[in-house]
Amino acid sequence: MTYRGMTMTTTNLMTAASLLALLVAAPAMAQDTAATTDTAGDDEIIVTARRTSERLQDVPASISVLTAETLARTGVTRAQDFLQLTPGVTIVTGTAEAGDTQINIRGLNGARDAESNVALVVDGILKTNTAQLNQVQGSLRQIEVLKGPQGALYGRNAAAGAIVISTVAPGDETTGQIRASAGNQSLFEVNGYVAAPLTENLGFVIGGNFRTTDGFWNNRFLNDRVVADQQTYGLDGRLVWKPGPDTTIDLKARHAVVSGASIAFNASFHLPNFAAVNPAFYEDVNTHPFEFYSNIRPTNNQQTNEVSLKLEHQFEKFKLTAWVLSSDVTQELTADGTSADFARYISNINTPASQAANNRCFASTAALTGFPLVAPTFIGQIPVPFIFAPANGSTFGPYSPTTCDGTQYQKRTQSDMSAEIRLSSTGDGPLSWSLGVYYLGLKRNTGVSLGADLGQGIATNLYNPPGSINPTSQLFSDRFDTDVYAGFGSLDWKPTSALSIGLALRYDVEDRSATNLVPFVTDPITGGPINPGQAGGPIPPQQNSFKQLQPKVTLRYQLSDDASVFANWGVGFKSGGFNNQGSAAIVNSNFNNGVTVGTINAGVAIGDQYRLERSSAFEAGIKGSLFDGRLTYDLAGYFTDVRDMQFFEFFVGSFGLLRVVSNIDRVHVYGGELNLNAKVTDEWSLFASGNYTQSEIKRNSSRPNTVGNKAPYTSDYTINLGTQYIRPLNDKLSLTLRADYRLTGPTWFHTVQDQETPTLFSALLPISALGLPGVVGNARYDRARRDAFGIVNLRVGLEGPNWTLTAFVNNLTDKVWLAEVIPAIEFGGSFISPGTRRLVGVEAAFKF
């Protein structure tokens, strides 16, 4: 299967230019400040992103909103759908495992395995685990994306912004909806809800969702579509009781399950000096021909259970809001391994487990010699790396059809209990205030286990002893306990009818500890400790406390009835934490200290603990409307100074694989954003938005040679263009058209960018059969940047009084693009995953 290039083609430019020209040439029009917001006549959009109900145009910050109408007409249900409609926001989700979601807002990214950088708030309750963003969060009514540090409002993990979701609440009458869609890739999706009163003061909502798909890619070795298949379902319930005119009690429960495949990666090599033998050793990630052929069927299961209770009571002069949330998320993953090229499972240690792994590896290699892999990988007669056996050795890469790369099993569980009490003023006076406290107790267990592949499958235990069907050869397993305490308050003053001044302040304290759970046993494959961090004995517990004061100041001045200017400054933070214990020992022994044969003295600094991230951000802008409200605009510029930005690193070598979080000491991010929304006629609306972000690493003690590079996972720009046309055919029937185009700019995914670095090949070549100088094994990562790509989504349908029938196509041009690139710098390559391809289907909805 050929994988086409992904440069910013003439087609991309022509599509963007045509839509933009259409917008500019149109008469003056109207919508609201976000490119995804719909309004009708004089209707006002009310948002709650700042913890109070206010008109969208009065918010002194950049905020994008998807109303109920927009959600219905775009078919949006999941985070990856609505965030792609939001300027300045990109998302990576599901490339490795369910719940592995990273959101980047204006250059601030949520690092994999660290805390999120975006607060998730559903019906006024702050969620603790944003791994749930891959799930449907209930019967959606409105989605708000508030950009910039929101730590003063939401505390921890709101450094980049907040996603505020409102779901359907019961009313005085029975209402409901069911929506179902089907398409290629064996897609079938259905969701719906019923909301109804039980008594005059008591009502309920019951909702559910189900989705299944085979995905686009096939595993050629297993001859099955098991690369990106997924099945999800969720059930949610809500009970709202008003025991009195001033009191509301809101009880919610949700159960969600995700199951399917995982690890949808290929390897792409970046070794320019190897290219003389095979050009594929120095490959542009954007032109990689994807193929999948692991001998292990990958699985991924995630289960979420949560219950919340919220109380609101209106006193004479203030309002009490209190809530409590209990949440449990469990996730398991099984997959093929990654370490074949360095012969981890070809050991001289004379143990039964080692010999069984050796024998199985040699047998599978002999049986599969000549099996076609993506170049430059190949299977020779023996599993020994080709640099030691040029005549008949192998170059497997990760996830090969042989058993030589072993297996991997991951398990992550998180249980937490959180609560908040807040008092806020009521009334229409010039001064308003709020005051509250917050607590979170969190327990998280994470384990990553590598095992020998003996052809008998994966035993889903973190530790399997020698003699078992899947003996463990490396294990990381830790328990992380966290207690969070916070106090917060805000004061808003309106000294004149035109001027508003706001001050918010929050102080968070996070007490964290890490306890190693790895048994003190020997690796049956290598003869060393099963966790290299145990070389000096058992790993002791660690603990630390992370504290941060988070102020925010906002100003808004009404220039006229149709325009206002605003400015805000705020501080956000993400708590520091702990990597799996033993991570630093692995990096030092394999890449830095010269203890292990083949070390390269890379000078990369990784610790078992990473520091808290602090960001200070300033934003100023203007928003308003022209031509009697038919054209609305929102223009803003921003600058963010980030200290100790948290960043995910991936290491691969003879030890297997390692996932860690490091810190980039200082990063500057700046840019601008423009939103235009217009109404050509009562039937035709147009919208356009663009974001431009530039960033620079100012200091990075982890990798000093990356100073001057861009922040990882940050696209240079995003452009959203779209149109919506609603044409009445008669009194009861309308034709609907919705088109959305998203252009995402070039993106680096690592701090190492257009640079040359030594790799494990640099150390192995001088002692290999080739006997070449180490510099021949150096890597260059100038071809590891994702190119710009544009995606067009189109929906055409018929709409009756209480039903719709819609045909849709996502990724109309079947654009080939990359979902993620994960460079493993000392390995000499990247792990890359493909984006979704064209999806064509039909959707039917009925509401009552």
mmCIF file of C-alpha atoms in Angstrom, residues 452-674:
data_model
loop_
_atom_site.group_PDB
_atom_site.id
_atom_site.type_symbol
_atom_site.label_atom_id
_atom_site.label_comp_id
_atom_site.label_asym_id
_atom_site.label_seq_id
_atom_site.Cartn_x
_atom_site.Cartn_y
_atom_site.Cartn_z
ATOM 1 C CA ALA A 452 9.940 -12.867 25.978
ATOM 2 C CA ASP A 453 7.728 -13.975 23.101
ATOM 3 C CA LEU A 454 7.663 -17.791 23.273
ATOM 4 C CA GLY A 455 4.855 -18.072 20.753
ATOM 5 C CA GLN A 456 2.245 -18.671 23.436
ATOM 6 C CA GLY A 457 0.740 -15.198 23.611
ATOM 7 C CA ILE A 458 0.886 -12.549 26.315
ATOM 8 C CA ALA A 459 0.160 -13.317 29.956
ATOM 9 C CA THR A 460 -1.580 -10.220 31.276
ATOM 10 C CA ASN A 461 0.384 -9.893 34.486
ATOM 11 C CA LEU A 462 3.008 -7.257 35.173
ATOM 12 C CA TYR A 463 5.376 -9.961 36.371
ATOM 13 C CA ASN A 464 5.576 -13.466 34.928
ATOM 14 C CA PRO A 465 8.299 -15.684 36.425
ATOM 15 C CA PRO A 466 10.844 -17.785 34.499
ATOM 16 C CA GLY A 467 9.233 -20.946 33.208
ATOM 17 C CA SER A 468 5.948 -19.213 32.410
ATOM 18 C CA ILE A 469 4.565 -18.788 28.884
ATOM 19 C CA ASN A 470 5.699 -15.139 28.754
ATOM 20 C CA PRO A 471 8.581 -14.590 31.212
ATOM 21 C CA THR A 472 9.127 -10.943 32.161
ATOM 22 C CA SER A 473 12.489 -9.471 31.179
ATOM 23 C CA GLN A 474 11.985 -5.838 32.233
ATOM 24 C CA LEU A 475 9.477 -4.228 34.545
ATOM 25 C CA PHE A 476 8.520 -0.733 35.660
ATOM 26 C CA SER A 477 5.781 -0.646 38.257
ATOM 27 C CA ASP A 478 5.007 2.146 40.704
ATOM 28 C CA ARG A 479 2.227 3.505 42.863
ATOM 29 C CA PHE A 480 1.770 7.278 42.837
ATOM 30 C CA ASP A 481 -0.232 8.937 45.616
ATOM 31 C CA THR A 482 -1.298 12.583 45.428
ATOM 32 C CA ASP A 483 -3.144 14.930 47.746
ATOM 33 C CA VAL A 484 -4.108 18.356 46.429
ATOM 34 C CA TYR A 485 -5.300 21.274 48.554
ATOM 35 C CA ALA A 486 -6.349 24.618 47.096
ATOM 36 C CA GLY A 487 -7.948 27.870 48.134
ATOM 37 C CA PHE A 488 -9.208 30.397 45.620
ATOM 38 C CA GLY A 489 -11.126 33.612 45.212
ATOM 39 C CA SER A 490 -12.018 36.289 42.707
ATOM 40 C CA LEU A 491 -13.116 39.922 42.693
ATOM 41 C CA ASP A 492 -14.699 41.682 39.727
ATOM 42 C CA TRP A 493 -15.353 45.414 39.714
ATOM 43 C CA LYS A 494 -17.188 47.547 37.201
ATOM 44 C CA PRO A 495 -16.387 51.159 38.148
ATOM 45 C CA THR A 496 -18.154 52.525 35.051
ATOM 46 C CA SER A 497 -20.550 51.120 32.499
ATOM 47 C CA ALA A 498 -17.654 50.755 30.047
ATOM 48 C CA LEU A 499 -14.805 49.454 32.245
ATOM 49 C CA SER A 500 -14.538 46.045 33.932
ATOM 50 C CA ILE A 501 -11.606 44.918 36.109
ATOM 51 C CA GLY A 502 -11.158 41.397 37.419
ATOM 52 C CA LEU A 503 -8.696 39.796 39.831
ATOM 53 C CA ALA A 504 -8.561 36.080 40.635
ATOM 54 C CA LEU A 505 -6.127 34.212 42.853
ATOM 55 C CA ARG A 506 -5.591 30.547 43.658
ATOM 56 C CA TYR A 507 -2.992 28.684 45.698
ATOM 57 C CA ASP A 508 -2.439 24.979 45.059
ATOM 58 C CA VAL A 509 -0.394 22.511 47.112
ATOM 59 C CA GLU A 510 0.259 19.012 45.749
ATOM 60 C CA ASP A 511 1.824 16.415 48.027
ATOM 61 C CA ARG A 512 3.116 13.525 45.926
ATOM 62 C CA SER A 513 4.830 10.229 46.640
ATOM 63 C CA ALA A 514 6.075 7.320 44.528
ATOM 64 C CA THR A 515 6.483 3.738 45.748
ATOM 65 C CA ASN A 516 8.279 1.168 43.615
ATOM 66 C CA LEU A 517 6.402 -2.123 43.218
ATOM 67 C CA VAL A 518 8.953 -4.111 41.182
ATOM 68 C CA PRO A 519 9.988 -7.371 42.865
ATOM 69 C CA PHE A 520 13.716 -7.693 43.524
ATOM 70 C CA VAL A 521 14.351 -10.528 41.054
ATOM 71 C CA THR A 522 16.685 -11.293 38.143
ATOM 72 C CA ASP A 523 15.962 -10.703 34.475
ATOM 73 C CA PRO A 524 15.973 -14.260 33.041
ATOM 74 C CA ILE A 525 17.065 -12.967 29.634
ATOM 75 C CA THR A 526 20.032 -10.731 30.511
ATOM 76 C CA GLY A 527 20.949 -11.955 33.979
ATOM 77 C CA GLY A 528 20.738 -8.439 35.470
ATOM 78 C CA PRO A 529 18.053 -6.966 37.720
ATOM 79 C CA ILE A 530 14.602 -6.925 36.198
ATOM 80 C CA ASN A 531 14.628 -3.157 36.686
ATOM 81 C CA PRO A 532 18.051 -1.555 36.011
ATOM 82 C CA GLY A 533 17.330 0.966 38.748
ATOM 83 C CA GLN A 534 17.704 -1.897 41.248
ATOM 84 C CA ALA A 535 21.397 -2.363 40.469
ATOM 85 C CA GLY A 536 22.261 -0.869 43.870
ATOM 86 C CA GLY A 537 19.440 -2.594 45.717
ATOM 87 C CA PRO A 538 15.699 -2.000 46.129
ATOM 88 C CA ILE A 539 14.448 1.414 44.992
ATOM 89 C CA PRO A 540 13.394 3.526 47.997
ATOM 90 C CA PRO A 541 10.146 5.520 48.056
ATOM 91 C CA GLN A 542 10.209 9.165 46.997
ATOM 92 C CA GLN A 543 8.057 12.127 47.939
ATOM 93 C CA ASN A 544 7.849 15.838 47.256
ATOM 94 C CA SER A 545 5.501 18.775 47.549
ATOM 95 C CA PHE A 546 4.720 21.138 44.658
ATOM 96 C CA LYS A 547 3.185 24.548 45.372
ATOM 97 C CA GLN A 548 2.120 27.419 43.160
ATOM 98 C CA LEU A 549 0.315 30.742 43.498
ATOM 99 C CA GLN A 550 -1.759 31.464 40.393
ATOM 100 C CA PRO A 551 -3.001 35.036 39.914
ATOM 101 C CA LYS A 552 -5.015 36.341 36.988
ATOM 102 C CA VAL A 553 -5.879 39.939 36.060
ATOM 103 C CA THR A 554 -8.434 40.853 33.381
ATOM 104 C CA LEU A 555 -9.445 44.194 31.881
ATOM 105 C CA ARG A 556 -12.249 45.007 29.480
ATOM 106 C CA TYR A 557 -13.267 48.357 28.038
ATOM 107 C CA GLN A 558 -16.378 48.916 25.951
ATOM 108 C CA LEU A 559 -15.401 51.215 23.092
ATOM 109 C CA SER A 560 -18.925 51.392 21.714
ATOM 110 C CA ASP A 561 -22.070 49.321 21.530
ATOM 111 C CA ASP A 562 -20.368 47.231 18.854
ATOM 112 C CA ALA A 563 -16.727 46.913 19.997
ATOM 113 C CA SER A 564 -14.631 46.291 23.106
ATOM 114 C CA VAL A 565 -10.971 45.790 23.886
ATOM 115 C CA PHE A 566 -9.621 43.402 26.487
ATOM 116 C CA ALA A 567 -6.384 42.289 28.111
ATOM 117 C CA ASN A 568 -5.518 39.574 30.590
ATOM 118 C CA TRP A 569 -2.479 38.175 32.335
ATOM 119 C CA GLY A 570 -2.302 34.970 34.299
ATOM 120 C CA VAL A 571 -0.151 32.189 35.695
ATOM 121 C CA GLY A 572 -0.777 28.498 35.139
ATOM 122 C CA PHE A 573 1.025 25.446 36.417
ATOM 123 C CA LYS A 574 1.300 21.690 36.103
ATOM 124 C CA SER A 575 2.588 19.819 39.109
ATOM 125 C CA GLY A 576 5.918 18.069 39.028
ATOM 126 C CA GLY A 577 5.975 14.333 39.559
ATOM 127 C CA PHE A 578 7.806 11.059 39.246
ATOM 128 C CA ASN A 579 8.761 8.884 36.326
ATOM 129 C CA ASN A 580 8.728 5.134 36.771
ATOM 130 C CA GLN A 581 11.538 4.596 39.240
ATOM 131 C CA GLY A 582 14.738 3.363 37.619
ATOM 132 C CA SER A 583 14.356 5.494 34.484
ATOM 133 C CA ALA A 584 17.390 7.666 35.251
ATOM 134 C CA ALA A 585 19.555 4.589 35.832
ATOM 135 C CA ILE A 586 18.626 3.158 32.424
ATOM 136 C CA VAL A 587 19.390 6.389 30.560
ATOM 137 C CA ASN A 588 22.692 6.925 32.352
ATOM 138 C CA SER A 589 23.967 3.368 31.982
ATOM 139 C CA ASN A 590 22.998 3.048 28.319
ATOM 140 C CA PHE A 591 23.586 6.542 26.948
ATOM 141 C CA ASN A 592 25.780 8.579 29.283
ATOM 142 C CA ASN A 593 28.181 6.917 31.677
ATOM 143 C CA GLY A 594 30.126 4.616 29.417
ATOM 144 C CA VAL A 595 29.383 1.624 31.640
ATOM 145 C CA THR A 596 27.404 -0.353 29.099
ATOM 146 C CA VAL A 597 29.110 -1.573 25.912
ATOM 147 C CA GLY A 598 27.957 0.636 23.074
ATOM 148 C CA THR A 599 27.195 3.733 25.118
ATOM 149 C CA ILE A 600 27.484 7.027 23.233
ATOM 150 C CA ASN A 601 27.903 9.604 26.029
ATOM 151 C CA ALA A 602 24.858 11.437 24.709
ATOM 152 C CA GLY A 603 24.727 13.857 27.608
ATOM 153 C CA VAL A 604 20.946 13.663 27.914
ATOM 154 C CA ALA A 605 19.754 14.387 31.455
ATOM 155 C CA ILE A 606 16.749 12.404 32.695
ATOM 156 C CA GLY A 607 15.655 12.064 36.307
ATOM 157 C CA ASP A 608 13.258 9.843 38.181
ATOM 158 C CA GLN A 609 11.551 13.101 39.165
ATOM 159 C CA TYR A 610 10.474 15.935 36.874
ATOM 160 C CA ARG A 611 9.867 19.551 37.907
ATOM 161 C CA LEU A 612 6.600 21.498 37.989
ATOM 162 C CA GLU A 613 5.779 23.581 34.916
ATOM 163 C CA ARG A 614 4.909 27.267 35.333
ATOM 164 C CA SER A 615 3.617 29.567 32.585
ATOM 165 C CA SER A 616 3.033 33.301 32.614
ATOM 166 C CA ALA A 617 0.833 34.499 29.756
ATOM 167 C CA PHE A 618 -0.360 37.875 28.480
ATOM 168 C CA GLU A 619 -3.145 38.375 25.937
ATOM 169 C CA ALA A 620 -4.720 41.503 24.461
ATOM 170 C CA GLY A 621 -7.352 41.853 21.799
ATOM 171 C CA ILE A 622 -10.451 43.451 20.352
ATOM 172 C CA LYS A 623 -13.816 41.925 19.569
ATOM 173 C CA GLY A 624 -16.978 43.333 18.110
ATOM 174 C CA SER A 625 -19.360 43.469 15.177
ATOM 175 C CA LEU A 626 -19.956 45.509 11.997
ATOM 176 C CA PHE A 627 -22.776 46.140 9.564
ATOM 177 C CA ASP A 628 -25.586 45.892 12.111
ATOM 178 C CA GLY A 629 -24.158 42.723 13.578
ATOM 179 C CA ARG A 630 -23.890 40.798 10.324
ATOM 180 C CA LEU A 631 -20.100 40.488 10.665
ATOM 181 C CA THR A 632 -18.435 39.657 13.988
ATOM 182 C CA TYR A 633 -14.710 39.619 14.632
ATOM 183 C CA ASP A 634 -12.260 38.682 17.355
ATOM 184 C CA LEU A 635 -8.569 39.585 17.089
ATOM 185 C CA ALA A 636 -6.017 38.775 19.800
ATOM 186 C CA GLY A 637 -2.270 38.619 20.306
ATOM 187 C CA TYR A 638 -0.496 36.677 23.070
ATOM 188 C CA PHE A 639 2.882 35.979 24.670
ATOM 189 C CA THR A 640 3.691 33.148 27.083
ATOM 190 C CA ASP A 641 6.838 32.544 29.100
ATOM 191 C CA VAL A 642 7.042 28.880 30.135
ATOM 192 C CA ARG A 643 9.439 27.661 32.809
ATOM 193 C CA ASP A 644 10.269 23.938 32.992
ATOM 194 C CA MET A 645 7.917 22.887 30.206
ATOM 195 C CA GLN A 646 7.175 19.182 30.645
ATOM 196 C CA PHE A 647 8.035 17.031 27.642
ATOM 197 C CA PHE A 648 7.670 13.340 26.829
ATOM 198 C CA GLU A 649 10.800 11.405 25.780
ATOM 199 C CA PHE A 650 10.962 7.902 24.298
ATOM 200 C CA PHE A 651 14.116 5.782 24.500
ATOM 201 C CA VAL A 652 14.790 2.490 22.721
ATOM 202 C CA GLY A 653 17.851 0.270 23.001
ATOM 203 C CA SER A 654 19.141 -3.086 24.110
ATOM 204 C CA PHE A 655 17.288 -2.547 27.397
ATOM 205 C CA GLY A 656 13.940 -2.478 25.588
ATOM 206 C CA LEU A 657 11.816 0.668 25.733
ATOM 207 C CA LEU A 658 11.460 3.537 28.180
ATOM 208 C CA ARG A 659 8.874 6.335 28.506
ATOM 209 C CA VAL A 660 9.817 9.331 30.634
ATOM 210 C CA VAL A 661 8.944 12.975 31.243
ATOM 211 C CA SER A 662 11.712 15.575 31.166
ATOM 212 C CA ASN A 663 11.742 19.379 31.499
ATOM 213 C CA ILE A 664 12.625 22.101 28.995
ATOM 214 C CA ASP A 665 13.954 24.888 31.229
ATOM 215 C CA ARG A 666 12.475 27.850 29.384
ATOM 216 C CA VAL A 667 10.331 28.387 26.287
ATOM 217 C CA HIS A 668 8.870 31.563 24.789
ATOM 218 C CA VAL A 669 5.639 31.339 22.792
ATOM 219 C CA TYR A 670 3.936 34.192 20.964
ATOM 220 C CA GLY A 671 1.381 34.633 18.235
ATOM 221 C CA GLY A 672 -1.940 36.005 17.060
ATOM 222 C CA GLU A 673 -5.432 34.791 16.334
ATOM 223 C CA LEU A 674 -8.276 36.119 14.197
#
